């Protein structure tokens, strides 16, 4: 039993090391530990502990392996909503929305002003590839800092999921998707 605990502790130290945590990095350590805790679970006392492999496996919070490259999400029809993003909050109480459809159109609304534009083939593939990033599967459904005031809140609906964030939890795949969608909002 003692040997199994040592393997689990050694495994956790290895995962934290892969995630970029170090004993002297208090701020990064807390953030990385939270990410690992939120996306993995410890074995129950009665369950067998997996044997260590000869090569370290990446933690769930680390980007997917090179073999799991993002590929564009499939399109089933022109009316399909691939992603809907709503932005609300802030000091001024903003209300913005971006919808990407299967026909390559983007409908963007900012404070009542709506613009509908068509993506180019490369832009459409890029947006679909961002949606197909396997790292999005690891993004929690709710990452909002309840202690922060007046931050924008982003609600994204895609692939049968709803994800809410204020972007305080550093999720690179989600941040890339949000940035690409925000670019379609009307200017001025």
Short mmCIF file of N, CA and C in Angstrom, two decimals:
data_model
loop_
_atom_site.label_atom_id
_atom_site.label_comp_id
_atom_site.label_asym_id
_atom_site.label_seq_id
_atom_site.Cartn_x
_atom_site.Cartn_y
_atom_site.Cartn_z
N UNK A 1 0.83 -1.20 0.00
CA UNK A 1 0.00 0.00 0.00
C UNK A 1 0.87 1.25 0.00
N UNK A 2 1.94 1.23 0.80
CA UNK A 2 2.83 2.39 0.87
C UNK A 2 3.48 2.64 -0.49
N UNK A 3 3.85 1.60 -1.22
CA UNK A 3 4.47 1.74 -2.54
C UNK A 3 3.53 2.41 -3.53
N UNK A 4 2.25 2.07 -3.48
CA UNK A 4 1.27 2.67 -4.37
C UNK A 4 1.13 4.16 -4.10
N UNK A 5 1.11 4.55 -2.83
CA UNK A 5 1.02 5.97 -2.49
C UNK A 5 2.23 6.73 -3.02
N UNK A 6 3.39 6.13 -2.93
CA UNK A 6 4.59 6.79 -3.43
C UNK A 6 4.50 6.98 -4.94
N UNK A 7 3.93 5.99 -5.66
CA UNK A 7 3.77 6.11 -7.11
C UNK A 7 2.80 7.24 -7.43
N UNK A 8 1.69 7.34 -6.69
CA UNK A 8 0.70 8.39 -6.92
C UNK A 8 1.33 9.76 -6.66
N UNK A 9 2.07 9.89 -5.54
CA UNK A 9 2.71 11.16 -5.22
C UNK A 9 3.74 11.50 -6.29
N UNK A 10 4.55 10.54 -6.70
CA UNK A 10 5.55 10.79 -7.75
C UNK A 10 4.87 11.18 -9.05
N UNK A 11 3.75 10.54 -9.35
CA UNK A 11 3.00 10.89 -10.56
C UNK A 11 2.47 12.31 -10.50
N UNK A 12 1.95 12.71 -9.35
CA UNK A 12 1.46 14.08 -9.20
C UNK A 12 2.59 15.09 -9.31
N UNK A 13 3.74 14.77 -8.74
CA UNK A 13 4.89 15.68 -8.86
C UNK A 13 5.27 15.81 -10.32
N UNK A 14 5.25 14.70 -11.07
CA UNK A 14 5.58 14.75 -12.49
C UNK A 14 4.56 15.57 -13.27
N UNK A 15 3.28 15.41 -12.96
CA UNK A 15 2.23 16.18 -13.64
C UNK A 15 2.40 17.66 -13.35
N UNK A 16 2.66 18.01 -12.08
CA UNK A 16 2.84 19.41 -11.74
C UNK A 16 4.08 19.97 -12.43
N UNK A 17 5.11 19.17 -12.54
CA UNK A 17 6.32 19.61 -13.24
C UNK A 17 6.03 19.87 -14.70
N UNK A 18 5.24 18.98 -15.35
CA UNK A 18 4.87 19.19 -16.75
C UNK A 18 4.01 20.43 -16.91
N UNK A 19 3.21 20.74 -15.91
CA UNK A 19 2.32 21.89 -16.00
C UNK A 19 3.06 23.20 -15.73
N UNK A 20 4.33 23.13 -15.39
CA UNK A 20 5.12 24.35 -15.20
C UNK A 20 5.13 24.85 -13.78
N UNK A 21 4.75 24.03 -12.83
CA UNK A 21 4.73 24.47 -11.43
C UNK A 21 6.08 24.20 -10.81
N UNK A 22 6.48 25.08 -9.95
CA UNK A 22 7.69 24.87 -9.17
C UNK A 22 7.44 25.38 -7.77
N UNK A 23 8.21 24.87 -6.80
CA UNK A 23 7.98 25.28 -5.41
C UNK A 23 8.06 26.78 -5.20
N UNK A 24 8.87 27.51 -5.95
CA UNK A 24 9.02 28.95 -5.74
C UNK A 24 8.02 29.78 -6.52
N UNK A 25 7.17 29.16 -7.30
CA UNK A 25 6.23 29.88 -8.16
C UNK A 25 4.85 29.82 -7.54
N UNK A 26 4.61 30.63 -6.52
CA UNK A 26 3.36 30.54 -5.78
C UNK A 26 2.15 30.84 -6.62
N UNK A 27 2.16 31.93 -7.38
CA UNK A 27 0.99 32.30 -8.17
C UNK A 27 0.73 31.27 -9.26
N UNK A 28 1.75 30.93 -10.05
CA UNK A 28 1.59 29.94 -11.12
C UNK A 28 1.25 28.59 -10.56
N UNK A 29 1.82 28.24 -9.40
CA UNK A 29 1.56 26.96 -8.79
C UNK A 29 0.09 26.81 -8.43
N UNK A 30 -0.50 27.85 -7.87
CA UNK A 30 -1.91 27.77 -7.48
C UNK A 30 -2.79 27.63 -8.70
N UNK A 31 -2.50 28.38 -9.74
CA UNK A 31 -3.32 28.31 -10.95
C UNK A 31 -3.20 26.96 -11.61
N UNK A 32 -1.97 26.45 -11.74
CA UNK A 32 -1.76 25.17 -12.40
C UNK A 32 -2.38 24.05 -11.58
N UNK A 33 -2.24 24.08 -10.27
CA UNK A 33 -2.81 23.05 -9.42
C UNK A 33 -4.32 23.03 -9.56
N UNK A 34 -4.95 24.23 -9.59
CA UNK A 34 -6.39 24.28 -9.76
C UNK A 34 -6.80 23.64 -11.09
N UNK A 35 -6.05 23.91 -12.15
CA UNK A 35 -6.39 23.37 -13.46
C UNK A 35 -6.28 21.85 -13.44
N UNK A 36 -5.24 21.33 -12.81
CA UNK A 36 -5.07 19.88 -12.75
C UNK A 36 -6.18 19.27 -11.91
N UNK A 37 -6.50 19.89 -10.78
CA UNK A 37 -7.54 19.37 -9.91
C UNK A 37 -8.90 19.39 -10.58
N UNK A 38 -9.19 20.44 -11.32
CA UNK A 38 -10.49 20.56 -11.93
C UNK A 38 -10.70 19.58 -13.06
N UNK A 39 -9.62 19.11 -13.69
CA UNK A 39 -9.81 18.27 -14.86
C UNK A 39 -9.38 16.83 -14.65
N UNK A 40 -8.99 16.45 -13.44
CA UNK A 40 -8.66 15.06 -13.20
C UNK A 40 -9.18 14.66 -11.83
N UNK A 41 -9.28 13.37 -11.62
CA UNK A 41 -9.76 12.91 -10.33
C UNK A 41 -8.80 11.88 -9.77
N UNK A 42 -8.69 11.84 -8.46
CA UNK A 42 -7.82 10.88 -7.81
C UNK A 42 -8.53 9.55 -7.73
N UNK A 43 -7.78 8.45 -7.73
CA UNK A 43 -8.43 7.14 -7.62
C UNK A 43 -9.05 6.98 -6.25
N UNK A 44 -10.13 6.24 -6.18
CA UNK A 44 -10.78 5.98 -4.90
C UNK A 44 -9.92 5.01 -4.10
N UNK A 45 -10.06 5.02 -2.76
CA UNK A 45 -9.19 4.19 -1.93
C UNK A 45 -9.19 2.71 -2.31
N UNK A 46 -10.30 2.17 -2.77
CA UNK A 46 -10.39 0.76 -3.09
C UNK A 46 -9.98 0.42 -4.51
N UNK A 47 -9.77 1.41 -5.37
CA UNK A 47 -9.47 1.11 -6.77
C UNK A 47 -7.98 0.91 -6.97
N UNK A 48 -7.61 0.09 -7.96
CA UNK A 48 -6.18 -0.13 -8.20
C UNK A 48 -5.53 1.13 -8.78
N UNK A 49 -4.28 1.34 -8.41
CA UNK A 49 -3.53 2.48 -8.91
C UNK A 49 -2.84 2.05 -10.19
N UNK A 50 -2.94 2.87 -11.27
CA UNK A 50 -2.27 2.48 -12.51
C UNK A 50 -0.76 2.47 -12.32
N UNK A 51 -0.12 1.52 -13.00
CA UNK A 51 1.33 1.42 -12.94
C UNK A 51 1.93 2.55 -13.76
N UNK A 52 3.07 3.08 -13.34
CA UNK A 52 3.70 4.16 -14.10
C UNK A 52 4.21 3.63 -15.44
N UNK A 53 4.12 4.46 -16.46
CA UNK A 53 4.62 4.06 -17.77
C UNK A 53 6.06 4.54 -17.89
N UNK A 54 6.74 4.04 -18.92
CA UNK A 54 8.13 4.41 -19.10
C UNK A 54 8.28 5.85 -19.57
N UNK A 55 7.25 6.41 -20.21
CA UNK A 55 7.31 7.81 -20.62
C UNK A 55 6.21 8.57 -19.90
N UNK A 56 6.51 9.80 -19.48
CA UNK A 56 5.50 10.57 -18.75
C UNK A 56 4.33 10.93 -19.67
N UNK A 57 3.13 10.84 -19.12
CA UNK A 57 1.97 11.24 -19.91
C UNK A 57 1.64 12.68 -19.57
N UNK A 58 1.17 13.46 -20.55
CA UNK A 58 0.87 14.86 -20.29
C UNK A 58 -0.34 15.00 -19.39
N UNK A 59 -0.34 16.06 -18.61
CA UNK A 59 -1.48 16.32 -17.75
C UNK A 59 -2.64 16.79 -18.61
N UNK A 60 -3.89 16.64 -18.15
CA UNK A 60 -5.04 17.09 -18.93
C UNK A 60 -5.01 18.58 -19.21
N UNK A 61 -4.30 19.38 -18.40
CA UNK A 61 -4.28 20.82 -18.63
C UNK A 61 -3.22 21.23 -19.65
N UNK A 62 -2.38 20.29 -20.05
CA UNK A 62 -1.36 20.55 -21.05
C UNK A 62 -1.98 20.31 -22.42
N UNK A 63 -1.54 21.04 -23.44
CA UNK A 63 -2.09 20.90 -24.77
C UNK A 63 -2.03 19.46 -25.24
N UNK A 64 -2.93 19.12 -26.14
CA UNK A 64 -3.02 17.78 -26.67
C UNK A 64 -1.73 17.44 -27.42
N UNK A 65 -1.47 16.16 -27.56
CA UNK A 65 -0.27 15.72 -28.24
C UNK A 65 -0.31 16.12 -29.71
N UNK A 66 0.87 16.18 -30.35
CA UNK A 66 0.91 16.58 -31.75
C UNK A 66 0.06 15.70 -32.64
N UNK A 67 -0.14 14.42 -32.27
CA UNK A 67 -0.95 13.54 -33.10
C UNK A 67 -2.43 13.90 -33.03
N UNK A 68 -2.84 14.63 -32.00
CA UNK A 68 -4.24 15.03 -31.86
C UNK A 68 -4.41 16.46 -32.36
N UNK A 69 -4.01 16.70 -33.61
CA UNK A 69 -4.12 18.04 -34.19
C UNK A 69 -5.58 18.40 -34.40
N UNK A 70 -5.89 19.68 -34.23
CA UNK A 70 -7.26 20.11 -34.48
C UNK A 70 -7.63 19.91 -35.95
N UNK A 71 -8.84 19.48 -36.17
CA UNK A 71 -9.34 19.38 -37.53
C UNK A 71 -10.68 20.11 -37.56
N UNK A 72 -11.03 20.67 -38.71
CA UNK A 72 -12.27 21.46 -38.79
C UNK A 72 -13.50 20.63 -38.41
N UNK A 73 -14.40 21.24 -37.65
CA UNK A 73 -15.64 20.54 -37.32
C UNK A 73 -16.46 20.38 -38.60
N UNK A 74 -17.20 19.29 -38.71
CA UNK A 74 -18.00 19.08 -39.91
C UNK A 74 -19.21 20.02 -39.97
N UNK A 75 -19.68 20.25 -41.17
CA UNK A 75 -20.86 21.08 -41.40
C UNK A 75 -21.96 20.16 -41.91
N UNK A 76 -23.14 20.22 -41.28
CA UNK A 76 -24.25 19.36 -41.70
C UNK A 76 -25.27 20.08 -42.56
N UNK A 77 -25.19 21.41 -42.60
CA UNK A 77 -26.12 22.16 -43.43
C UNK A 77 -25.92 23.65 -43.27
N UNK A 78 -26.46 24.44 -44.20
CA UNK A 78 -26.24 25.88 -44.18
C UNK A 78 -26.85 26.59 -42.96
N UNK A 79 -27.91 26.07 -42.40
CA UNK A 79 -28.57 26.70 -41.25
C UNK A 79 -27.98 26.27 -39.91
N UNK A 80 -27.06 25.31 -39.93
CA UNK A 80 -26.45 24.82 -38.70
C UNK A 80 -25.72 25.96 -37.99
N UNK A 81 -25.95 26.08 -36.69
CA UNK A 81 -25.21 27.05 -35.88
C UNK A 81 -23.99 26.31 -35.33
N UNK A 82 -22.82 26.65 -35.86
CA UNK A 82 -21.60 26.00 -35.40
C UNK A 82 -21.20 26.50 -34.03
N UNK A 83 -21.36 27.80 -33.80
CA UNK A 83 -21.04 28.39 -32.50
C UNK A 83 -21.84 29.68 -32.33
N UNK A 84 -22.29 29.89 -31.12
CA UNK A 84 -22.93 31.15 -30.73
C UNK A 84 -22.17 31.67 -29.52
N UNK A 85 -21.72 32.91 -29.61
CA UNK A 85 -21.02 33.52 -28.49
C UNK A 85 -21.76 34.79 -28.08
N UNK A 86 -22.08 34.91 -26.80
CA UNK A 86 -22.71 36.09 -26.24
C UNK A 86 -21.75 36.71 -25.25
N UNK A 87 -21.58 38.03 -25.36
CA UNK A 87 -20.72 38.77 -24.43
C UNK A 87 -21.61 39.75 -23.69
N UNK A 88 -21.51 39.73 -22.36
CA UNK A 88 -22.32 40.65 -21.55
C UNK A 88 -21.49 41.14 -20.36
N UNK A 89 -22.01 42.17 -19.70
CA UNK A 89 -21.35 42.66 -18.49
C UNK A 89 -20.48 43.87 -18.73
N UNK A 90 -19.49 44.03 -17.88
CA UNK A 90 -18.62 45.20 -17.93
C UNK A 90 -19.29 46.38 -17.25
N UNK A 91 -18.57 47.49 -17.12
CA UNK A 91 -19.11 48.69 -16.48
C UNK A 91 -20.34 49.22 -17.21
N UNK A 92 -20.29 49.20 -18.53
CA UNK A 92 -21.38 49.77 -19.33
C UNK A 92 -22.52 48.79 -19.57
N UNK A 93 -22.37 47.56 -19.14
CA UNK A 93 -23.43 46.57 -19.35
C UNK A 93 -23.61 46.22 -20.82
N UNK A 94 -22.54 45.80 -21.48
CA UNK A 94 -22.60 45.52 -22.91
C UNK A 94 -23.42 44.28 -23.21
N UNK A 95 -23.86 44.20 -24.45
CA UNK A 95 -24.58 43.03 -24.94
C UNK A 95 -24.18 42.83 -26.40
N UNK A 96 -23.39 41.78 -26.64
CA UNK A 96 -22.89 41.49 -27.97
C UNK A 96 -23.13 40.01 -28.27
N UNK A 97 -23.25 39.71 -29.57
CA UNK A 97 -23.49 38.31 -29.94
C UNK A 97 -22.89 38.05 -31.31
N UNK A 98 -22.28 36.86 -31.46
CA UNK A 98 -21.72 36.42 -32.73
C UNK A 98 -22.21 35.00 -32.97
N UNK A 99 -22.73 34.75 -34.18
CA UNK A 99 -23.21 33.42 -34.56
C UNK A 99 -22.55 33.02 -35.87
N UNK A 100 -21.87 31.88 -35.88
CA UNK A 100 -21.27 31.32 -37.09
C UNK A 100 -22.16 30.18 -37.57
N UNK A 101 -22.61 30.27 -38.82
CA UNK A 101 -23.50 29.26 -39.41
C UNK A 101 -22.75 28.35 -40.37
N UNK A 102 -23.38 27.26 -40.69
CA UNK A 102 -22.81 26.25 -41.59
C UNK A 102 -22.58 26.72 -43.01
N UNK A 103 -23.22 27.82 -43.42
CA UNK A 103 -23.00 28.34 -44.77
C UNK A 103 -21.85 29.34 -44.82
N UNK A 104 -21.16 29.53 -43.68
CA UNK A 104 -20.03 30.44 -43.64
C UNK A 104 -20.39 31.88 -43.32
N UNK A 105 -21.65 32.12 -42.99
CA UNK A 105 -22.03 33.49 -42.62
C UNK A 105 -21.83 33.70 -41.12
N UNK A 106 -21.50 34.94 -40.79
CA UNK A 106 -21.35 35.34 -39.40
C UNK A 106 -22.32 36.48 -39.16
N UNK A 107 -23.20 36.28 -38.19
CA UNK A 107 -24.15 37.33 -37.79
C UNK A 107 -23.65 37.88 -36.47
N UNK A 108 -23.28 39.16 -36.48
CA UNK A 108 -22.71 39.80 -35.29
C UNK A 108 -23.58 40.98 -34.88
N UNK A 109 -23.91 41.03 -33.60
CA UNK A 109 -24.75 42.10 -33.05
C UNK A 109 -24.00 42.76 -31.90
N UNK A 110 -23.96 44.10 -31.94
CA UNK A 110 -23.32 44.89 -30.89
C UNK A 110 -24.25 46.04 -30.55
N UNK A 111 -24.84 45.99 -29.35
CA UNK A 111 -25.75 47.03 -28.88
C UNK A 111 -26.87 47.34 -29.89
N UNK A 112 -27.46 46.29 -30.44
CA UNK A 112 -28.59 46.46 -31.35
C UNK A 112 -28.22 46.61 -32.81
N UNK A 113 -26.98 46.88 -33.12
CA UNK A 113 -26.52 47.02 -34.50
C UNK A 113 -26.07 45.64 -34.98
N UNK A 114 -26.71 45.14 -36.06
CA UNK A 114 -26.41 43.82 -36.57
C UNK A 114 -25.76 43.89 -37.95
N UNK A 115 -24.74 43.07 -38.12
CA UNK A 115 -24.04 42.96 -39.40
C UNK A 115 -23.98 41.47 -39.75
N UNK A 116 -24.29 41.14 -41.01
CA UNK A 116 -24.15 39.76 -41.48
C UNK A 116 -23.11 39.78 -42.60
N UNK A 117 -22.06 38.98 -42.41
CA UNK A 117 -20.99 38.90 -43.39
C UNK A 117 -20.68 37.44 -43.69
N UNK A 118 -20.10 37.20 -44.85
CA UNK A 118 -19.71 35.85 -45.24
C UNK A 118 -18.20 35.72 -45.07
N UNK A 119 -17.78 34.60 -44.50
CA UNK A 119 -16.35 34.33 -44.36
C UNK A 119 -15.79 33.88 -45.70
N UNK A 120 -14.50 34.05 -45.87
CA UNK A 120 -13.82 33.44 -47.00
C UNK A 120 -13.58 31.98 -46.67
N UNK A 121 -13.18 31.20 -47.66
CA UNK A 121 -12.95 29.77 -47.44
C UNK A 121 -11.90 29.53 -46.36
N UNK A 122 -10.79 30.28 -46.42
CA UNK A 122 -9.72 30.10 -45.43
C UNK A 122 -10.19 30.52 -44.03
N UNK A 123 -10.94 31.62 -43.95
CA UNK A 123 -11.44 32.08 -42.65
C UNK A 123 -12.41 31.06 -42.06
N UNK A 124 -13.28 30.51 -42.90
CA UNK A 124 -14.26 29.54 -42.44
C UNK A 124 -13.56 28.28 -41.93
N UNK A 125 -12.54 27.83 -42.65
CA UNK A 125 -11.78 26.65 -42.21
C UNK A 125 -11.07 26.94 -40.90
N UNK A 126 -10.49 28.14 -40.76
CA UNK A 126 -9.80 28.50 -39.52
C UNK A 126 -10.76 28.48 -38.32
N UNK A 127 -11.94 29.08 -38.48
CA UNK A 127 -12.92 29.09 -37.38
C UNK A 127 -13.37 27.67 -37.05
N UNK A 128 -13.62 26.84 -38.05
CA UNK A 128 -14.05 25.46 -37.82
C UNK A 128 -12.93 24.65 -37.17
N UNK A 129 -11.66 24.97 -37.51
CA UNK A 129 -10.53 24.28 -36.89
C UNK A 129 -10.38 24.69 -35.43
N UNK A 130 -10.58 25.97 -35.12
CA UNK A 130 -10.56 26.41 -33.72
C UNK A 130 -11.64 25.68 -32.92
N UNK A 131 -12.81 25.48 -33.53
CA UNK A 131 -13.90 24.75 -32.87
C UNK A 131 -13.57 23.26 -32.71
N UNK A 132 -12.72 22.73 -33.59
CA UNK A 132 -12.37 21.32 -33.54
C UNK A 132 -11.15 21.02 -32.69
N UNK A 133 -10.61 22.02 -32.00
CA UNK A 133 -9.43 21.81 -31.17
C UNK A 133 -9.77 20.85 -30.02
N UNK A 134 -9.07 19.72 -29.91
CA UNK A 134 -9.34 18.77 -28.83
C UNK A 134 -9.18 19.37 -27.44
N UNK A 135 -8.39 20.44 -27.30
CA UNK A 135 -8.21 21.08 -25.99
C UNK A 135 -9.51 21.69 -25.48
N UNK A 136 -10.45 22.00 -26.36
CA UNK A 136 -11.74 22.54 -25.91
C UNK A 136 -12.52 21.51 -25.09
N UNK A 137 -12.25 20.22 -25.31
CA UNK A 137 -12.93 19.18 -24.53
C UNK A 137 -12.56 19.25 -23.05
N UNK A 138 -11.39 19.82 -22.75
CA UNK A 138 -10.91 19.91 -21.37
C UNK A 138 -11.35 21.19 -20.67
N UNK A 139 -11.97 22.12 -21.40
CA UNK A 139 -12.38 23.40 -20.83
C UNK A 139 -13.61 23.16 -19.94
N UNK A 140 -13.55 23.61 -18.68
CA UNK A 140 -14.71 23.46 -17.79
C UNK A 140 -15.89 24.29 -18.31
N UNK A 141 -17.08 23.88 -17.94
CA UNK A 141 -18.28 24.59 -18.40
C UNK A 141 -18.46 25.94 -17.71
N UNK A 142 -17.84 26.15 -16.57
CA UNK A 142 -18.02 27.40 -15.83
C UNK A 142 -16.70 27.82 -15.22
N UNK A 143 -16.13 28.91 -15.72
CA UNK A 143 -14.91 29.46 -15.13
C UNK A 143 -15.08 30.97 -15.01
N UNK A 144 -15.72 31.37 -13.94
CA UNK A 144 -15.95 32.79 -13.68
C UNK A 144 -15.44 33.09 -12.28
N UNK A 145 -14.65 34.16 -12.17
CA UNK A 145 -14.12 34.60 -10.89
C UNK A 145 -15.24 35.36 -10.17
N UNK A 146 -15.86 34.71 -9.20
CA UNK A 146 -17.00 35.30 -8.50
C UNK A 146 -16.60 36.51 -7.66
N UNK A 147 -15.30 36.67 -7.38
CA UNK A 147 -14.84 37.81 -6.59
C UNK A 147 -14.53 39.04 -7.44
N UNK A 148 -14.52 38.87 -8.75
CA UNK A 148 -14.20 39.99 -9.64
C UNK A 148 -15.48 40.73 -10.02
N UNK A 149 -15.37 42.03 -10.14
CA UNK A 149 -16.55 42.83 -10.49
C UNK A 149 -16.40 43.40 -11.89
N UNK A 150 -17.50 43.51 -12.57
CA UNK A 150 -17.59 44.20 -13.85
C UNK A 150 -16.70 43.63 -14.95
N UNK A 151 -16.51 42.33 -14.96
CA UNK A 151 -15.76 41.70 -16.05
C UNK A 151 -16.76 41.26 -17.13
N UNK A 152 -16.28 41.19 -18.36
CA UNK A 152 -17.13 40.66 -19.41
C UNK A 152 -17.34 39.17 -19.17
N UNK A 153 -18.54 38.71 -19.44
CA UNK A 153 -18.83 37.28 -19.34
C UNK A 153 -19.14 36.77 -20.74
N UNK A 154 -18.49 35.68 -21.10
CA UNK A 154 -18.63 35.08 -22.42
C UNK A 154 -19.38 33.76 -22.26
N UNK A 155 -20.45 33.61 -23.03
CA UNK A 155 -21.18 32.35 -23.05
C UNK A 155 -21.08 31.82 -24.47
N UNK A 156 -20.51 30.63 -24.60
CA UNK A 156 -20.34 30.02 -25.92
C UNK A 156 -21.14 28.72 -25.96
N UNK A 157 -21.84 28.53 -27.06
CA UNK A 157 -22.59 27.30 -27.28
C UNK A 157 -22.04 26.67 -28.55
N UNK A 158 -21.50 25.46 -28.42
CA UNK A 158 -20.95 24.73 -29.55
C UNK A 158 -20.90 23.26 -29.20
N UNK A 159 -21.02 22.43 -30.20
CA UNK A 159 -20.89 20.98 -30.03
C UNK A 159 -21.77 20.44 -28.89
N UNK A 160 -22.97 20.98 -28.74
CA UNK A 160 -23.88 20.52 -27.70
C UNK A 160 -23.52 20.96 -26.29
N UNK A 161 -22.55 21.84 -26.14
CA UNK A 161 -22.11 22.33 -24.84
C UNK A 161 -22.38 23.81 -24.68
N UNK A 162 -22.46 24.25 -23.44
CA UNK A 162 -22.47 25.67 -23.12
C UNK A 162 -21.34 25.92 -22.15
N UNK A 163 -20.47 26.87 -22.50
CA UNK A 163 -19.31 27.22 -21.68
C UNK A 163 -19.44 28.68 -21.29
N UNK A 164 -19.30 28.97 -20.00
CA UNK A 164 -19.34 30.35 -19.50
C UNK A 164 -17.99 30.67 -18.88
N UNK A 165 -17.43 31.84 -19.27
CA UNK A 165 -16.13 32.25 -18.75
C UNK A 165 -16.03 33.76 -18.71
N UNK A 166 -15.13 34.25 -17.87
CA UNK A 166 -14.80 35.68 -17.88
C UNK A 166 -13.34 35.84 -18.32
N UNK A 167 -12.77 34.77 -18.82
CA UNK A 167 -11.40 34.69 -19.33
C UNK A 167 -10.36 34.89 -18.24
N UNK A 168 -10.73 34.68 -16.99
CA UNK A 168 -9.78 34.83 -15.89
C UNK A 168 -8.99 33.55 -15.65
N UNK A 169 -9.37 32.45 -16.28
CA UNK A 169 -8.75 31.16 -16.01
C UNK A 169 -7.85 30.66 -17.12
N UNK A 170 -7.30 31.51 -17.93
CA UNK A 170 -6.33 31.12 -18.94
C UNK A 170 -6.56 29.79 -19.63
N UNK A 171 -7.47 29.74 -20.54
CA UNK A 171 -7.75 28.55 -21.35
C UNK A 171 -7.37 28.87 -22.79
N UNK A 172 -6.13 28.56 -23.21
CA UNK A 172 -5.64 29.01 -24.52
C UNK A 172 -6.54 28.67 -25.70
N UNK A 173 -7.06 27.45 -25.78
CA UNK A 173 -7.90 27.07 -26.92
C UNK A 173 -9.18 27.90 -26.93
N UNK A 174 -9.78 28.10 -25.77
CA UNK A 174 -11.00 28.90 -25.67
C UNK A 174 -10.69 30.37 -25.96
N UNK A 175 -9.58 30.87 -25.46
CA UNK A 175 -9.20 32.27 -25.70
C UNK A 175 -8.98 32.53 -27.19
N UNK A 176 -8.36 31.56 -27.90
CA UNK A 176 -8.16 31.73 -29.35
C UNK A 176 -9.50 31.79 -30.07
N UNK A 177 -10.44 30.94 -29.68
CA UNK A 177 -11.76 30.92 -30.31
C UNK A 177 -12.49 32.23 -30.04
N UNK A 178 -12.48 32.69 -28.80
CA UNK A 178 -13.14 33.95 -28.44
C UNK A 178 -12.54 35.11 -29.24
N UNK A 179 -11.22 35.18 -29.31
CA UNK A 179 -10.56 36.25 -30.06
C UNK A 179 -10.95 36.25 -31.54
N UNK A 180 -11.01 35.07 -32.14
CA UNK A 180 -11.37 34.97 -33.55
C UNK A 180 -12.82 35.38 -33.78
N UNK A 181 -13.70 35.06 -32.86
CA UNK A 181 -15.11 35.46 -33.00
C UNK A 181 -15.31 36.95 -32.74
N UNK A 182 -14.60 37.49 -31.74
CA UNK A 182 -14.72 38.92 -31.45
C UNK A 182 -14.33 39.78 -32.65
N UNK A 183 -13.43 39.30 -33.48
CA UNK A 183 -12.98 40.05 -34.65
C UNK A 183 -14.12 40.33 -35.63
N UNK A 184 -15.20 39.58 -35.52
CA UNK A 184 -16.35 39.75 -36.43
C UNK A 184 -17.36 40.77 -35.92
N UNK A 185 -17.19 41.27 -34.70
CA UNK A 185 -18.12 42.26 -34.16
C UNK A 185 -18.02 43.57 -34.95
N UNK A 186 -19.16 44.29 -35.11
CA UNK A 186 -19.12 45.57 -35.82
C UNK A 186 -18.18 46.55 -35.13
N UNK A 187 -17.46 47.30 -35.91
CA UNK A 187 -16.54 48.31 -35.38
C UNK A 187 -17.24 49.66 -35.29
N UNK A 188 -16.97 50.35 -34.19
CA UNK A 188 -17.45 51.75 -34.00
C UNK A 188 -18.87 51.86 -34.00
#
